[in-house]
Amino acid sequence: LAASRPEMVSSLYLVAPSGIDPRTMNPGMRLRMGLPWGAKLFGGILRRSLAARMKEHRSHLPVPPPPLSQAVYRAAIRSVESHPPFAAAVMSQIRHMPSGDAFRQTLRTMAGGCCPVGLLRFGGEKDSTDAGLSVFTELLPGCEDGSISTGSHMALLEIPGEIADRLCCWWEGLESC
């Protein structure tokens, strides 16, 4: 939306973006994800792998974990494990991701007429890399690159208060401009 209709966006704050992820944004992965029988062949393996990753992410919850965060993880893991269409949905999402070049072009378009952009990342995040995220600060002049030393892949469930505080500071700072 910020690239295609910049007049409709007054600010953009990206929470836990992955940027360019070479694991998923490559032709080989897209080819595998586009096989017509791929969900049947890879679906069970993909669902087990994603459920295991979710369980690992769940281990980063604070002690004691907030009840709502526990409930979200239980529901998400149960959904992945018990709904075969989940694998097909993940495969479709990866298949339809932009290529690295298309993603860079979107950011270049945004840089030409977009709003202030902020970036929030987390110290324990393993799924995004400095190299993958550098595309934001390289192609979006003035992109505010922020980080919180705690939090991992599911920081929204781990440290929601810290994220809310950071978002409020971002918006308050924009209002004073």
Short mmCIF file of C-alpha atoms in Angstrom, two decimals, residues 25-136:
data_model
loop_
_atom_site.label_atom_id
_atom_site.label_comp_id
_atom_site.label_asym_id
_atom_site.label_seq_id
_atom_site.Cartn_x
_atom_site.Cartn_y
_atom_site.Cartn_z
CA MET A 25 13.03 -15.83 -1.62
CA ASN A 26 14.84 -17.93 -4.19
CA PRO A 27 13.81 -19.69 -7.41
CA GLY A 28 14.48 -23.22 -6.11
CA MET A 29 12.20 -22.79 -3.11
CA ARG A 30 9.49 -21.27 -5.30
CA LEU A 31 9.74 -24.18 -7.69
CA ARG A 32 9.35 -26.73 -4.88
CA MET A 33 6.46 -24.78 -3.37
CA GLY A 34 4.72 -24.64 -6.75
CA LEU A 35 4.66 -28.35 -7.49
CA PRO A 36 1.00 -29.38 -7.95
CA TRP A 37 1.46 -32.44 -5.74
CA GLY A 38 3.87 -30.70 -3.35
CA ALA A 39 1.40 -30.22 -0.50
CA LYS A 40 0.58 -33.93 -0.51
CA LEU A 41 4.23 -34.93 -0.69
CA PHE A 42 5.77 -32.33 1.65
CA GLY A 43 2.72 -31.33 3.72
CA GLY A 44 3.22 -33.65 6.68
CA ILE A 45 6.93 -32.90 6.93
CA LEU A 46 6.32 -29.16 6.62
CA ARG A 47 3.59 -29.19 9.27
CA ARG A 48 5.76 -31.17 11.73
CA SER A 49 8.68 -28.85 11.10
CA LEU A 50 6.59 -25.71 11.60
CA ALA A 51 4.96 -27.09 14.75
CA ALA A 52 8.43 -27.86 16.16
CA ARG A 53 9.55 -24.31 15.36
CA MET A 54 6.47 -22.90 17.10
CA LYS A 55 7.21 -25.01 20.17
CA GLU A 56 10.77 -23.69 20.16
CA HIS A 57 9.47 -20.11 19.86
CA ARG A 58 7.08 -20.79 22.73
CA SER A 59 10.07 -21.60 24.95
CA HIS A 60 11.03 -17.90 24.82
CA LEU A 61 7.92 -16.77 26.68
CA PRO A 62 8.65 -15.08 30.00
CA VAL A 63 8.22 -17.07 33.21
CA PRO A 64 5.46 -17.21 34.18
CA PRO A 65 4.06 -16.96 30.67
CA PRO A 66 1.04 -14.71 30.16
CA PRO A 67 -2.12 -16.86 29.90
CA LEU A 68 -3.18 -15.21 26.63
CA SER A 69 0.23 -15.92 25.06
CA GLN A 70 -0.01 -19.56 26.15
CA ALA A 71 -3.49 -19.82 24.64
CA VAL A 72 -2.31 -18.31 21.33
CA TYR A 73 0.52 -20.81 21.08
CA ARG A 74 -1.75 -23.76 21.98
CA ALA A 75 -4.25 -22.76 19.31
CA ALA A 76 -1.57 -22.12 16.69
CA ILE A 77 0.27 -25.38 17.29
CA ARG A 78 -2.99 -27.36 17.35
CA SER A 79 -4.01 -25.73 14.06
CA VAL A 80 -0.71 -26.59 12.37
CA GLU A 81 -0.74 -30.17 13.62
CA SER A 82 -4.37 -30.95 12.88
CA HIS A 83 -5.18 -29.08 9.66
CA PRO A 84 -3.50 -30.46 6.53
CA PRO A 85 -4.46 -27.37 4.46
CA PHE A 86 -2.03 -25.37 6.62
CA ALA A 87 0.92 -26.75 4.65
CA ALA A 88 -0.70 -25.78 1.35
CA ALA A 89 -1.30 -22.26 2.68
CA VAL A 90 2.35 -21.88 3.71
CA MET A 91 3.50 -23.20 0.36
CA SER A 92 1.22 -20.73 -1.43
CA GLN A 93 2.51 -17.86 0.66
CA ILE A 94 6.14 -18.71 -0.14
CA ARG A 95 5.33 -19.26 -3.82
CA HIS A 96 3.76 -15.80 -4.04
CA MET A 97 6.40 -13.87 -2.12
CA PRO A 98 8.17 -11.23 -4.19
CA SER A 99 11.61 -12.01 -5.49
CA GLY A 100 14.50 -10.14 -3.94
CA ASP A 101 14.62 -7.83 -6.96
CA ALA A 102 10.87 -7.16 -6.81
CA PHE A 103 11.11 -6.44 -3.09
CA ARG A 104 13.99 -3.99 -3.68
CA GLN A 105 11.94 -2.27 -6.40
CA THR A 106 9.00 -1.88 -4.00
CA LEU A 107 11.30 -0.22 -1.48
CA ARG A 108 12.75 2.08 -4.17
CA THR A 109 9.22 3.09 -5.15
CA MET A 110 8.40 3.79 -1.51
CA ALA A 111 11.54 5.89 -1.13
CA GLY A 112 10.32 8.13 -3.92
CA GLY A 113 7.21 9.32 -2.17
CA CYS A 114 6.62 7.54 1.06
CA CYS A 115 6.17 8.48 4.62
CA PRO A 116 8.50 8.04 7.60
CA VAL A 117 9.48 4.41 8.06
CA GLY A 118 10.57 2.75 11.28
CA LEU A 119 11.99 -0.72 11.76
CA LEU A 120 11.78 -2.70 15.01
CA ARG A 121 13.75 -5.88 15.45
CA PHE A 122 14.56 -8.13 18.37
CA GLY A 123 17.82 -9.37 19.87
CA GLY A 124 16.81 -13.04 20.02
CA GLU A 125 15.39 -13.24 16.49
CA LYS A 126 17.05 -15.99 14.47
CA ASP A 127 14.85 -15.87 11.37
CA SER A 128 15.97 -12.47 10.13
CA THR A 129 19.56 -11.44 9.56
CA ASP A 130 21.40 -8.13 9.47
CA ALA A 131 22.08 -8.75 5.77
CA GLY A 132 18.40 -9.42 5.07
CA LEU A 133 17.29 -6.33 6.98
CA SER A 134 19.94 -3.97 5.59
CA VAL A 135 17.83 -3.56 2.46
CA PHE A 136 15.47 -1.29 4.42
#
